[in-house]
Short mmCIF file of C-alpha atoms and ligand atoms in Angstrom, two decimals:
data_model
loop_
_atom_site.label_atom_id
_atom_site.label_comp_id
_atom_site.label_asym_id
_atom_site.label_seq_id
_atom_site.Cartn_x
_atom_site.Cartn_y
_atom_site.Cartn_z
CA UNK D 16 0.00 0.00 0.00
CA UNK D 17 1.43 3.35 -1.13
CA UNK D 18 0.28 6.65 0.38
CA UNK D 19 1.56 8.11 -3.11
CA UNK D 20 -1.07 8.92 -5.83
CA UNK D 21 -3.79 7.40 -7.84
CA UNK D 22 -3.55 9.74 -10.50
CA UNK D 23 -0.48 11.02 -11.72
CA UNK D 24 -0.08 14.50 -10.02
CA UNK D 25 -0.54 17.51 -12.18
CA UNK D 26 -0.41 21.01 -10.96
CA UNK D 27 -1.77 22.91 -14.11
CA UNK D 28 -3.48 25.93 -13.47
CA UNK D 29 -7.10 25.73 -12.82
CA UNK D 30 -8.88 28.86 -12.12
CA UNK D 31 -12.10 27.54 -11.06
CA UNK D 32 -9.88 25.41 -8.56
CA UNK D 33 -7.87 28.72 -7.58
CA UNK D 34 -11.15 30.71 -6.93
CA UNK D 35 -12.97 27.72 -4.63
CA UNK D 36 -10.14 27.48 -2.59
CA UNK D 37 -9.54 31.26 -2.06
CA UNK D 38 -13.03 31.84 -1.59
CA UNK D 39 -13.39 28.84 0.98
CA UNK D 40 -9.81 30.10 2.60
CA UNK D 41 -11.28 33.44 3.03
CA UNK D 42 -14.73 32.43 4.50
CA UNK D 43 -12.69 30.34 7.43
CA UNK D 44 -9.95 32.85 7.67
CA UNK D 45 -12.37 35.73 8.53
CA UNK D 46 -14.24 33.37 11.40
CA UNK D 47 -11.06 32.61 12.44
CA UNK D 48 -9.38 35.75 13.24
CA UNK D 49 -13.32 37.01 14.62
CA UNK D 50 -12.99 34.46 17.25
CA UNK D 51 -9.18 34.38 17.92
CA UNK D 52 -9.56 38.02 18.53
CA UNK D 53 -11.55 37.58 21.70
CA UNK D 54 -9.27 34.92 23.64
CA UNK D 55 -5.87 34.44 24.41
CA UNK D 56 -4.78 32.46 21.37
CA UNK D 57 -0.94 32.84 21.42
CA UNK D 58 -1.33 31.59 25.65
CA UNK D 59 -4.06 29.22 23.80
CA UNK D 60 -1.66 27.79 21.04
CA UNK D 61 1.31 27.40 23.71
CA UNK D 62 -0.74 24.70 26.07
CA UNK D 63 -1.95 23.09 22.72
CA UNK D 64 1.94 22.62 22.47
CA UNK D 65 2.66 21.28 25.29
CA UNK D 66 -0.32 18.96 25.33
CA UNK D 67 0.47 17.11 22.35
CA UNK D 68 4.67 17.22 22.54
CA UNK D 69 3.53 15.21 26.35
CA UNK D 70 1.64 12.74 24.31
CA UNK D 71 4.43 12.15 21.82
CA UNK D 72 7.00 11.90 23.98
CA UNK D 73 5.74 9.01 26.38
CA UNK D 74 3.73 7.78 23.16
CA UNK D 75 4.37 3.76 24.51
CA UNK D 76 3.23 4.60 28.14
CA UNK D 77 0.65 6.54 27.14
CA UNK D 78 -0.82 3.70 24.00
CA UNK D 79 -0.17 0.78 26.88
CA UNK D 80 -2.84 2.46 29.17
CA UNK D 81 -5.17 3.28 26.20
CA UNK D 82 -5.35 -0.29 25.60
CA UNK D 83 -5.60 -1.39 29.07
CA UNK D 84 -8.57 1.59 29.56
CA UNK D 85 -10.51 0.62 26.18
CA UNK D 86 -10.52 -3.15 26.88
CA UNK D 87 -11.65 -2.35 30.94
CA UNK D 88 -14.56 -0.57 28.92
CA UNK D 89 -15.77 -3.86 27.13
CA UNK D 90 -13.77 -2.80 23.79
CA UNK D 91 -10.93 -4.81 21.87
CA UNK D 92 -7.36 -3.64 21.01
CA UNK D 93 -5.87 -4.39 17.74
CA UNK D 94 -2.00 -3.30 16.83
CA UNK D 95 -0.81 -2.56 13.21
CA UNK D 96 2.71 -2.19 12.94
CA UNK D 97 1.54 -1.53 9.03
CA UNK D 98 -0.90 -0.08 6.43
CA UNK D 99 -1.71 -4.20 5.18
CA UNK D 100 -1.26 -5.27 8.95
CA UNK D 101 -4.17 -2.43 9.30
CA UNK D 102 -6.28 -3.27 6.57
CA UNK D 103 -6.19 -7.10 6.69
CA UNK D 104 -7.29 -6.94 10.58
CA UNK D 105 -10.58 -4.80 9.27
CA UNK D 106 -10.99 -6.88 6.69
CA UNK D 107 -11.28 -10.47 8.72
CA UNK D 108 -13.42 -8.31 11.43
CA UNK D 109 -15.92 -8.16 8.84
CA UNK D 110 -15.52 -11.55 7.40
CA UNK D 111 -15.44 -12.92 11.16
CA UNK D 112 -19.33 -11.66 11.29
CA UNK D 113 -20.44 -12.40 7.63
CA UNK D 114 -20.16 -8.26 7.03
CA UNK D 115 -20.76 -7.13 3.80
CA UNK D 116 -22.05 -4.21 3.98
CA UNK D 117 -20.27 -1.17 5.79
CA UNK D 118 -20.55 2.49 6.56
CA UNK D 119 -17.09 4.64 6.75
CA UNK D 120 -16.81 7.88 8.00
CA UNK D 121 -14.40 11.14 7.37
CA UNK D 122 -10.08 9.55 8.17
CA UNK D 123 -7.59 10.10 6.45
CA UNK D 124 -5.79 7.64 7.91
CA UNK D 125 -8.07 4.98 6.00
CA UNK D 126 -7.08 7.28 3.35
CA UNK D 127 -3.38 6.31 4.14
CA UNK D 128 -3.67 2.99 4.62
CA UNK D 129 -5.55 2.49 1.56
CA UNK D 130 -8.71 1.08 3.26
CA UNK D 131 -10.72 1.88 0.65
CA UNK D 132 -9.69 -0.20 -2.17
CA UNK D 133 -8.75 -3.25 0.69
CA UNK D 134 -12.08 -3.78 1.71
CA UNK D 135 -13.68 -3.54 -1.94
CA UNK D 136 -11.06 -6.28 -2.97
CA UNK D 137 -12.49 -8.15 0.03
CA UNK D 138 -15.75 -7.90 -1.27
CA UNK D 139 -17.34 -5.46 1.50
CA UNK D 140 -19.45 -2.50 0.27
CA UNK D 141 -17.85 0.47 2.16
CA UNK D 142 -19.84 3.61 1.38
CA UNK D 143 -18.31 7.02 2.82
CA UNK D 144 -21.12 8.98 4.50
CA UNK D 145 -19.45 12.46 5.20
CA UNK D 146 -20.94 14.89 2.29
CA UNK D 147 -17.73 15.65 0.53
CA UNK D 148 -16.18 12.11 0.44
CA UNK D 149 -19.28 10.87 -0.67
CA UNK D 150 -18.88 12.74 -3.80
CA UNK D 151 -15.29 12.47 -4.29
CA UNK D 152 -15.82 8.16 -3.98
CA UNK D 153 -18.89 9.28 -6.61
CA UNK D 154 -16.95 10.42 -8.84
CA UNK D 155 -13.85 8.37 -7.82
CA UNK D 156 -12.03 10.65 -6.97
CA UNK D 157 -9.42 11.76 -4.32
CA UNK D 158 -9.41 13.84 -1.07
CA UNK D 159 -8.03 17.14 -1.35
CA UNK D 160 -8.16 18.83 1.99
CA UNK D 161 -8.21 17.23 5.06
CA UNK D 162 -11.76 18.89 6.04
CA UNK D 163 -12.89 20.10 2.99
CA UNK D 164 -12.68 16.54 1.11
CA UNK D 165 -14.55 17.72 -2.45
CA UNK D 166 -13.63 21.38 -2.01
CA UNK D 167 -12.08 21.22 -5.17
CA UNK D 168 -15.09 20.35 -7.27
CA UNK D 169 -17.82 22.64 -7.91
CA UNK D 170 -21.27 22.02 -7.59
CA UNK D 171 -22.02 21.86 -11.39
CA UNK D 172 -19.50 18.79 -11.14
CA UNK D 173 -21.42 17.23 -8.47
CA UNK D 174 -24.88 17.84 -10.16
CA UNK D 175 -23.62 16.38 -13.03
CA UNK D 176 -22.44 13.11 -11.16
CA UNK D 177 -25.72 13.06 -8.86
CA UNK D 178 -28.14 13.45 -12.03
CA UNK D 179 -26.36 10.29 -13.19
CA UNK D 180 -26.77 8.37 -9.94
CA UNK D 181 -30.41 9.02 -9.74
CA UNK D 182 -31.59 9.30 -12.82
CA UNK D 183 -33.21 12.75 -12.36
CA UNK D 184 -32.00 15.74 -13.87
CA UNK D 185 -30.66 18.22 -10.75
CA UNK D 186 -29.99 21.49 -11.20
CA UNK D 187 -26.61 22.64 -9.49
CA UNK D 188 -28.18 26.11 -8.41
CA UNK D 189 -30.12 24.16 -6.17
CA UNK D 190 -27.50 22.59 -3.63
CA UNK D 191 -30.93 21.74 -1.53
CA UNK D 192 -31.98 19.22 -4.08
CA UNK D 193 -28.24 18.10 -4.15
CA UNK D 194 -27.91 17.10 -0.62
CA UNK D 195 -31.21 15.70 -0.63
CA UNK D 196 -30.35 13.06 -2.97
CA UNK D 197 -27.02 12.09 -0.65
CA UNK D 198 -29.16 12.47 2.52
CA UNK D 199 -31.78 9.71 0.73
CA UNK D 200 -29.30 7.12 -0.39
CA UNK D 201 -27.17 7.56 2.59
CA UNK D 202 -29.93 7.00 5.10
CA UNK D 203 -30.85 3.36 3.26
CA UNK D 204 -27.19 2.29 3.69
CA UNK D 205 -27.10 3.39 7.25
CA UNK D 206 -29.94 1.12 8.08
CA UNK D 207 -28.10 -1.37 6.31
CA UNK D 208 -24.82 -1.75 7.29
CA UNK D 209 -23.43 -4.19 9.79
CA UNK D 210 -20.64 -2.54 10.71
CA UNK D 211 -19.19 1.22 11.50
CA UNK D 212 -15.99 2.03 10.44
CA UNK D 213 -14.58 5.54 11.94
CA UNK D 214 -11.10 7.47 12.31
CA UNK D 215 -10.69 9.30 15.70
CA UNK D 216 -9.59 12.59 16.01
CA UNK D 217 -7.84 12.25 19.44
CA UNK D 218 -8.40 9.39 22.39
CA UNK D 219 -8.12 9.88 26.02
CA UNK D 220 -5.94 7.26 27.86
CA UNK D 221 -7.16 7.60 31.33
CA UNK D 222 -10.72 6.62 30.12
CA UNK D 223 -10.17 5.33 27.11
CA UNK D 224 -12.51 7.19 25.27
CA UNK D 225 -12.73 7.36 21.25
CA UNK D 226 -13.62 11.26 20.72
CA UNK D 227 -15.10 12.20 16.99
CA UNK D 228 -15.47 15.31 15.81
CA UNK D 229 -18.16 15.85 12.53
CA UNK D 230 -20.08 18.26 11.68
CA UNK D 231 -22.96 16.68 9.68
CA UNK D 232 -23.85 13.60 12.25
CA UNK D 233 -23.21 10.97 9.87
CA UNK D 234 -20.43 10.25 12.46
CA UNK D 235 -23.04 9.28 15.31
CA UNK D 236 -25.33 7.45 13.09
CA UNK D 237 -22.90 5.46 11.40
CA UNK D 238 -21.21 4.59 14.49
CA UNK D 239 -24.58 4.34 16.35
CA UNK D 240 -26.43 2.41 14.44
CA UNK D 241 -24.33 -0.85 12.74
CA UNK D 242 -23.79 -4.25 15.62
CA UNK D 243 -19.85 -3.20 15.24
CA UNK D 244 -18.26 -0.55 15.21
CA UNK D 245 -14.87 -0.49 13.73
CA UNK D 246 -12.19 3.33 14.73
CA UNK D 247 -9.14 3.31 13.41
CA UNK D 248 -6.39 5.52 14.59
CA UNK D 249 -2.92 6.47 14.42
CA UNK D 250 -1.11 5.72 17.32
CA UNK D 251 -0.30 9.55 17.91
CA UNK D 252 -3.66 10.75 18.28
CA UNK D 253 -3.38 9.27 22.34
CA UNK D 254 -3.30 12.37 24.86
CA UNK D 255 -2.88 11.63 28.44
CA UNK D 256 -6.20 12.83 30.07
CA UNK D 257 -9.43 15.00 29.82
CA UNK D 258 -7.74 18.53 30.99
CA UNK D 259 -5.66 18.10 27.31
CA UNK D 260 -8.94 16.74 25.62
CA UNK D 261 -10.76 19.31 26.68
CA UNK D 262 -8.61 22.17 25.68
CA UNK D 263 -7.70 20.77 22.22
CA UNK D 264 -11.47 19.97 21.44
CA UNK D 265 -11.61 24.24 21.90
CA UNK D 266 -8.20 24.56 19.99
CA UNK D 267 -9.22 22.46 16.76
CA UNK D 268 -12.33 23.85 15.91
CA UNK D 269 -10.94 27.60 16.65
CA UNK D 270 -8.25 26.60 13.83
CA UNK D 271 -10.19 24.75 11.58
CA UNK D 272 -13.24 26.88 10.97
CA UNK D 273 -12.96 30.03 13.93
CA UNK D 274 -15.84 28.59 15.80
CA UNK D 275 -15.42 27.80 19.60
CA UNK D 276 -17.40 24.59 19.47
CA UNK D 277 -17.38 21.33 17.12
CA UNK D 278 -21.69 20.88 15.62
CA UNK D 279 -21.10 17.60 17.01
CA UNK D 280 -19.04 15.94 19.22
CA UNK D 281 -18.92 11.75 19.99
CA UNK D 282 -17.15 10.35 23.10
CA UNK D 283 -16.98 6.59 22.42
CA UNK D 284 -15.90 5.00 25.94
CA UNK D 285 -16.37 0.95 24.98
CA UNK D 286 -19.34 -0.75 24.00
CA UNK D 287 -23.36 -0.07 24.42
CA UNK D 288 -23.86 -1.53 27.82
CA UNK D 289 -27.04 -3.01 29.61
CA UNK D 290 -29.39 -2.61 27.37
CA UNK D 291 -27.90 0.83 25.92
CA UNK D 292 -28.41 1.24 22.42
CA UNK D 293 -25.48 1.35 20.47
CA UNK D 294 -23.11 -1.37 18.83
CA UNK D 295 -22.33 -4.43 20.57
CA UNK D 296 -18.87 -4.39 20.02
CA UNK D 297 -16.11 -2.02 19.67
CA UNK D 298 -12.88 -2.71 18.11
CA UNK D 299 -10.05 -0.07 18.32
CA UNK D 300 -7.11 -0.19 15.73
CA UNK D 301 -4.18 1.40 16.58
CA UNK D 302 -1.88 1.57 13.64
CA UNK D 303 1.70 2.67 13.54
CA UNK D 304 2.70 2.37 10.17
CA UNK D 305 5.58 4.72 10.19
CA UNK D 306 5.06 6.95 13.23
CA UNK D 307 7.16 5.21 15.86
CA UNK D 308 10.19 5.96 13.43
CA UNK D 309 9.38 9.58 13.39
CA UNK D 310 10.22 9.67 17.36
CA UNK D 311 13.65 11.39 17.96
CA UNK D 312 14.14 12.63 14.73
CA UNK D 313 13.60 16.49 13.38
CA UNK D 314 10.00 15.63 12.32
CA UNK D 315 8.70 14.50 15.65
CA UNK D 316 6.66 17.69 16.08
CA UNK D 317 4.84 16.89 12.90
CA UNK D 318 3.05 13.86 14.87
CA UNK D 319 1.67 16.85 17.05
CA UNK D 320 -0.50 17.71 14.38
CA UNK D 321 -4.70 17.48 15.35
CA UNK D 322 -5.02 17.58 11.48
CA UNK D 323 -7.32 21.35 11.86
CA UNK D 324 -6.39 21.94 8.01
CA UNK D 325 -5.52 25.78 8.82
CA UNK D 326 -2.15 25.15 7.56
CA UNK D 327 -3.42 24.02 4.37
CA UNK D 328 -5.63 27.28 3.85
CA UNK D 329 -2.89 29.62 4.97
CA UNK D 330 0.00 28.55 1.91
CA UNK D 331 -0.41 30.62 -0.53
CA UNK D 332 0.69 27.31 -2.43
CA UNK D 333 -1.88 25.16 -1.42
CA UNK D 334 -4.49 27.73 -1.91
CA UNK D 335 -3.24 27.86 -5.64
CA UNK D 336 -2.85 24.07 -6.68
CA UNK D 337 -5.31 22.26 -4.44
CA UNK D 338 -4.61 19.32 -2.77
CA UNK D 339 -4.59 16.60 -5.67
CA UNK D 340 -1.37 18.23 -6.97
CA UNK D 341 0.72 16.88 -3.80
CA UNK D 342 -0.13 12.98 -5.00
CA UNK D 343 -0.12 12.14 -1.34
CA UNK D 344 -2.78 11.64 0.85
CA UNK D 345 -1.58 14.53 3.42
CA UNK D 346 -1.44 17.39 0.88
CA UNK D 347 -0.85 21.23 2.02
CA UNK D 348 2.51 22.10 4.34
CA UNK D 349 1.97 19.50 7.05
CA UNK D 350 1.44 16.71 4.02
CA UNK D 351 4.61 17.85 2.63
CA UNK D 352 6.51 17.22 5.78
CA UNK D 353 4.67 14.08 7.22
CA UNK D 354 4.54 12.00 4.12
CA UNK D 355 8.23 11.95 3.47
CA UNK D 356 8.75 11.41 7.01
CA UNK D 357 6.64 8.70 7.35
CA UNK D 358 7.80 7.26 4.01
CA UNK D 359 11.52 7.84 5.04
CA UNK D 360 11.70 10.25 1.47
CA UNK D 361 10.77 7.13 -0.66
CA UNK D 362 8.42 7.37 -3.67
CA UNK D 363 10.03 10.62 -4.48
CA UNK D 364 7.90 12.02 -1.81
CA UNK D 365 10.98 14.33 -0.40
CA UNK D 366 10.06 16.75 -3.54
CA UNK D 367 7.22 17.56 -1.88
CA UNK D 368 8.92 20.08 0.28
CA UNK D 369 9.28 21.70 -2.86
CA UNK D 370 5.60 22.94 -2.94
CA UNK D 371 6.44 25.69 -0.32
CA UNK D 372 7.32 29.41 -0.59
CA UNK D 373 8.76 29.16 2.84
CA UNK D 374 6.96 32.17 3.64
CA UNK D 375 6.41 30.39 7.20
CA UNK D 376 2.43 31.56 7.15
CA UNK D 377 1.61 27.45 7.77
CA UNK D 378 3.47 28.00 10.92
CA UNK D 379 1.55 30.59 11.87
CA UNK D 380 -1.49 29.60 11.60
CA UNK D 381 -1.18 26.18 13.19
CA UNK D 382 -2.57 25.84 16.63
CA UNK D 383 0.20 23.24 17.93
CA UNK D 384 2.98 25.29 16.85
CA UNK D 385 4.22 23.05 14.93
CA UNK D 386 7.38 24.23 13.36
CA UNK D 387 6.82 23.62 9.70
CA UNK D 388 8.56 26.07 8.05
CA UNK D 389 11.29 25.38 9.51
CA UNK D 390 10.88 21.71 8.51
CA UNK D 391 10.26 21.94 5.19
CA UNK D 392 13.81 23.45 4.76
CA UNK D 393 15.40 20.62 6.59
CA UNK D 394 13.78 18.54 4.58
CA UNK D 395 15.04 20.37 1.52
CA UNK D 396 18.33 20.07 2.92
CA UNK D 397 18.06 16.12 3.30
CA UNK D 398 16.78 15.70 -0.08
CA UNK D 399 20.18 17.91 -1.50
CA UNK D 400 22.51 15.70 0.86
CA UNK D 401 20.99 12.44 -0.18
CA UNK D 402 21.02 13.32 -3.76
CA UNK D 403 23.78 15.88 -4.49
CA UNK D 404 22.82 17.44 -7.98
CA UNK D 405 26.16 19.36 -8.78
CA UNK D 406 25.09 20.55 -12.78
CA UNK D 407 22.13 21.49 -11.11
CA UNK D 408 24.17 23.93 -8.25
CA UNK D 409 26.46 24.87 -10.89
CA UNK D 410 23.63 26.49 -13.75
CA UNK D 411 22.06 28.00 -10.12
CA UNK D 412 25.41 29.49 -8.97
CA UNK D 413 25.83 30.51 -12.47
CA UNK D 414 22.22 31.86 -12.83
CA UNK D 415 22.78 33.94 -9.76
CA UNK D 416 26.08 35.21 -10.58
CA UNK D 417 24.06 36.81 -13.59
CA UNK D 418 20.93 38.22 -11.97
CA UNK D 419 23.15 40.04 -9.42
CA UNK D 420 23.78 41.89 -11.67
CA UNK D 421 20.98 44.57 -13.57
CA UNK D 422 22.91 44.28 -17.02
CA UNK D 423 22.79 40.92 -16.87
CA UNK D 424 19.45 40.25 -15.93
CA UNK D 425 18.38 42.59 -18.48
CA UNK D 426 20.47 41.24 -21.55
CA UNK D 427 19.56 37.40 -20.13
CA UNK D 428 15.73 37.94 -19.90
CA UNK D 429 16.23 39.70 -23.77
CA UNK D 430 17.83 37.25 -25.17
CA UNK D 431 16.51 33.82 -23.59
CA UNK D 432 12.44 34.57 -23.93
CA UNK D 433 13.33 35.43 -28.03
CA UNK D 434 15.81 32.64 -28.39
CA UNK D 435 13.34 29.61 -26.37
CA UNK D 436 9.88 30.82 -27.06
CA UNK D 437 9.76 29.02 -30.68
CA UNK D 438 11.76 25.97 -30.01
CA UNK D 439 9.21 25.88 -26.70
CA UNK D 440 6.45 25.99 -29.45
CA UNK D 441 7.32 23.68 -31.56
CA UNK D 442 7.22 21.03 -28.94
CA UNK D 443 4.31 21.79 -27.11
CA UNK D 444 1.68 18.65 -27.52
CA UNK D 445 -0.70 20.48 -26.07
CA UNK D 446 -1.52 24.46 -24.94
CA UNK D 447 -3.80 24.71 -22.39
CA UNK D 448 -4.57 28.21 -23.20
CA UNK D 449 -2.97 31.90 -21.55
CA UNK D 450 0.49 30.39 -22.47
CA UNK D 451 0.72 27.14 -20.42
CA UNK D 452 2.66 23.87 -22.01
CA UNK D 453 1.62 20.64 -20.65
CA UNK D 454 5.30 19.49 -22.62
CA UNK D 455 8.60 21.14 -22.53
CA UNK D 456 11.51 20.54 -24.22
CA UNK D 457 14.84 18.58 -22.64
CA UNK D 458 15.73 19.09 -19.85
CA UNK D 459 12.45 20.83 -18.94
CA UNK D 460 10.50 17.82 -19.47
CA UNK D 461 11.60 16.24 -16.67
CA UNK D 462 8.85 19.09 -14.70
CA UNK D 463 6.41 18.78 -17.36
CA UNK D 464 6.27 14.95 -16.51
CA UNK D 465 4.48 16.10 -13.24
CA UNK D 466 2.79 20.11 -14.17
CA UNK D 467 2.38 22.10 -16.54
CA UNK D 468 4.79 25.11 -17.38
CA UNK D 469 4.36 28.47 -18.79
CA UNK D 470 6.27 29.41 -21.60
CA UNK D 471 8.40 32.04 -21.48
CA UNK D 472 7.58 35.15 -22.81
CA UNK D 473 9.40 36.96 -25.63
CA UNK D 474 9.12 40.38 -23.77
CA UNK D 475 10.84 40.74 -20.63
CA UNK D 476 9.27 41.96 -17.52
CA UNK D 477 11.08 45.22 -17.79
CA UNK D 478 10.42 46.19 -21.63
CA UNK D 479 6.48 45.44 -20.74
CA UNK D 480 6.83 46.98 -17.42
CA UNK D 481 8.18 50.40 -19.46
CA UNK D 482 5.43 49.86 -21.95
CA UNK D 483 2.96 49.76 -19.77
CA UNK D 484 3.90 53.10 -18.34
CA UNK D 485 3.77 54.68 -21.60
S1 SF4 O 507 0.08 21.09 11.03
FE1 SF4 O 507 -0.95 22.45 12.48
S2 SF4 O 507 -2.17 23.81 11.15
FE2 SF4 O 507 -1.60 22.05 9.86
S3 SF4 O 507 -3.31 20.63 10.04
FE3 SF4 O 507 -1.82 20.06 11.63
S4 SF4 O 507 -2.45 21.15 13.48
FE4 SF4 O 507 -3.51 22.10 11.76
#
C-alpha cells in the first residue's frame, strides 16, 4: 500500500480550482481571526503545544494504558505495525461476522492505509457517509483537503455526477436538491450496514474514550447504528487525560473553521452496555505504520498535528494548486513534511517540500505550533545531501552570478524569452490556453512529466513593465 497517488499528479493551473479554494480560505480565515480576537490564542496555542509534545513523547506509556482503559470498557485492542497489517485486521473483522455491507466515516488515515480499495477487494461494500467524500468516492475521486474533502469540485461537477446516480435531472443552483439526494441514499445504507468504520480525532488514555469530531452527524449514526463498530487511529492521536482533551477539542475547531465549538461531538468510551443502544462491540485499531520511526528525529513535532487543516488554507501554495497536486494523501505544508517522514523520502515524496514558498504563514497559523517552516527546509536540505545534484548547483550558482547583476538580468531575460519561445512551441503537444505547455523541451521535461509550465515570454518583464507606463 502506497500513500503516493492514484492519479499522476498535475499542478496545471485551474482557475475555477484557484477561486474555490480562495473563496473557501477566506470564509474560514475571517471566522477565524473574529474568534481568535476575543481569547488568548498565542497563551491558547502554547498549552496546545505542550499537550500534544507530552503525548508524543511518552507515546508507549501513554498507547499501553489506552489499551488497558478501552478493553476495561468492554472494547478490543488491535496493533498494526503496518498499512496491510491495518487493513487485513478490518478486513477479517468483517468476514469474522459475515459483514458485507459497511458504513465509513471522514479519516484520512483509511485514506493512508488504503482502506478503501482493501475492503472492496475483500468484497465489503464500504460507502463514505461524510458529504464531501461521498462525492469524491462518486466520482472516484481523491481527497483534497483534510476537512474540505470535495472542495475542489464545484457544484455543477457534483450535479452532473448526482443526475447520473439518480436518474433525475438536478440542477446545481439548487445545492438543496443536491444534498437531498445524498441524505436519501445515505440514510438506506445506514440502516443497512453491519458494521461502522470511523477514524478518531484524538483518544483519552485515562478513560479510554474514542472522541469524533463531525459536523454533519453521519459520524453518530454510522457509528450508532451498525452491531460493530470499527475506529481506526494512528497511534499519535493518544493524549494523556481529559484537561488536554478538553482544551484541544476548543483549539481544533478555533483553527479549523474560527468557531469555539465542534456541531457535534462523539465520546466513544467501549461498548453499548445493559441494554444501551449502540453497537455491541467495539474494536479499536491502533496503527503505527511509520510513526514510531518519526520519534527522535527532526520531524517528531509533525506527529503533534490534530489535522485542523488551517495550515493548508494559509500557503499561498496550497491555496493555488489544491490538494490533488501533492499525489499524497496529506497534501498542504503539514502533508509535505509528514509523508516523506513517514515514508523515510521514498516514492520521491521528499520533492514535496518543494511545494512551499517558505513564507512560514503554515506555521503561523497552526494551533500546535508546529514548526513547519522550519521543517520543510530541513527537509530540503536532506533531499540535497541524499542526492547531491552538482550541474544542477552549478547552472544555479551561475544563474545567480548573472541576476546580481541589472545588465545581466536585463540582456539574459532579452535574449533567452526570443531565443526559447519558438523551439518551446514547436514542442508543445498540447496548450492549455494563456500560455501554459503541458510538454517542454529537454531538460524541462523532466517538470512537465508532473505540471504544466508556462512558456516564457518573448518580452521581458522590464520592456512590458516600461510599456505599460507609456
Ligand atoms: S500542522 Fe498544524 S495547522 Fe496544519 S493541520 Fe496540523 S495542526 Fe492544523
Amino acid at each position: 500500500v502506497s500513500r503516493r497517488v492514484v492519479h499522476p499528479p498535475r499542478a496545471e493551473p485551474d482557475a475555477a480550482l484557484a477561486a474555490n479554494l480562495h473563496v473557501a480560505a477566506g470564509h474560514w480565515a475571517a471566522g477565524r481571526a473574529r474568534v481568535r480576537a476575543s481569547a488568548d490564542w498565542e497563551a491558547m496555542r502554547e498549552r496546545g503545544r505542550a499537550i500534544r509534545e507530552d503525548a508524543i513523547r511518552n507515546l508507549p506509556e501513554l498507547v499501553d494504558r489506552l489499551e488497558a482503559s478501552v478493553t476495561e470498557a468492554g472494547g478490543r485492542v488491535h496493533r498494526a505495525a503496518t498499512a496491510e497489517e491495518a487493513c487485513s485486521r478490518v478486513v477479517a473483522l468483517c468476514r469474522e461476522r459475515g459483514a458485507t455491507r459497511a458504513v465509513k466515516s471522514k479519516s484520512m488515515l483509511t485514506e493512508e492505509i488504503g482502506l478503501g480499495p482493501a475492503l472492496a477487494a475483500a468484497g465489503i461494500d464500504a460507502v463514505e457517509t461524510d458529504l464531501g467524500e461521498y462525492i469524491v468516492q462518486a466520482m472516484g475521486d481523491r481527497p483534497s483537503h483534510l476537512l474540505a474533502p470535495a472542495v475542489h469540485l464545484s457544484a455543477g461537477e457534483v450535479a452532473e455526477v448526482f443526475s447520473r446516480q439518480s436518474g433525475r435531472s438536478l440542477d446545481a443552483e439548487d445545492t438543496r436538491s443536491l444534498v437531498d439526494h445524498a441524505r436519501g441514499v445515505l440514510r438506506d445504507r445506514f440502516l443497512a450496514a453491519e458494521v461502522g468504520i470511523s477514524g478518531v480525532n484524538l483518544a483519552v488514555a485515562e478513560t479510554g474514550t474514542l472522541i469524533l469530531v463531525e459536523s454533519e452527524g453521519n459520524i453518530r449514526l454510522g457509528t450508532g447504528l451498525p452491531r460493530v463498530h470499527v475506529a481506526v487511529m494512528g497511534i499519535e492521536k493518544v493524549i494523556r487525560d481529559w484537561s488536554g482533551a478538553a482544551h484541544l477539542m476548543q483549539l481544533l475547531p478555533l483553527a479549523a473553521h474560527g468557531v469555539p465549538a465542534p456541531a457535534s461531538l462523539s465520546l466513544v468510551t467501549g461498548p453499548a452496555r445493559d441494554g444501551d443502544d449502540g453497537p455491541e462491540e467495539l474494536h479499536l485499531i491502533l496503527v503505527d505504520d511509520g510513526r514510531s520511526s518519526m520519534r527522535g528525529t527532526e520531524y517528531e513535532s509533525a506527529l503533534h498535528c490534530i489535522r485542523c487543516g488551517a495550515c493548508l488554507y494559509a500557503c499561498p501554495v496550497y491555496r493555488q494548486i489544491g490538494g490533488h497536486a501533492y499525489g499524497s494523501t496529506y497534501s498542504g505544508p503539514i502533508g509535505a513534511v509528514l509523508t516523506p517522514a513517514l515514508e523515510h523520502g521514498a516514492h520521491g515524496s521528499e520533492e514535496l517540500a518543494e511545494l512551499s514558498s517558505l513564507c512560514g504563514a503554515c506555521a503561523e497559523a497552526c494551533p500546535v505550533k508546529i514548526p513547519l517552516d522550519r521543517q520543510l527546509v530541513s527537509l530540503r536540505a536532506d533531499a540535497a545531501r541524499r542526492h547531491p545534484r552538482p550541474a544542477e548547483r552549478a547552472l544555479f550558482a551561475a544563474w545567480a552570478r548573472l541576476w546580481s547583476r541589472p545588465a545581466g538580468y536585463r540582456a539574459s531575460a532579452a535574449t533567452s524569452g526570443r531565443a526559447l519561445a519558438p523551439l518551446w512551441g514547436r514542442l508543445a503537444r498540447a496548450s492549455r490556453g494563456a500560455g501554459w505547455q503541458a510538454r517542454a523541451p529537454f531538460p524541462f521535461s523532466r517538470w512537465t512529466e508532473g505540471r504544466d509550465v508556462r512558456a516564457p515570454d518573448p518580452e521581458p518583464f522590464h520592456a512590458r513593465w516600461r510599456r505599460r507606463r507609456g
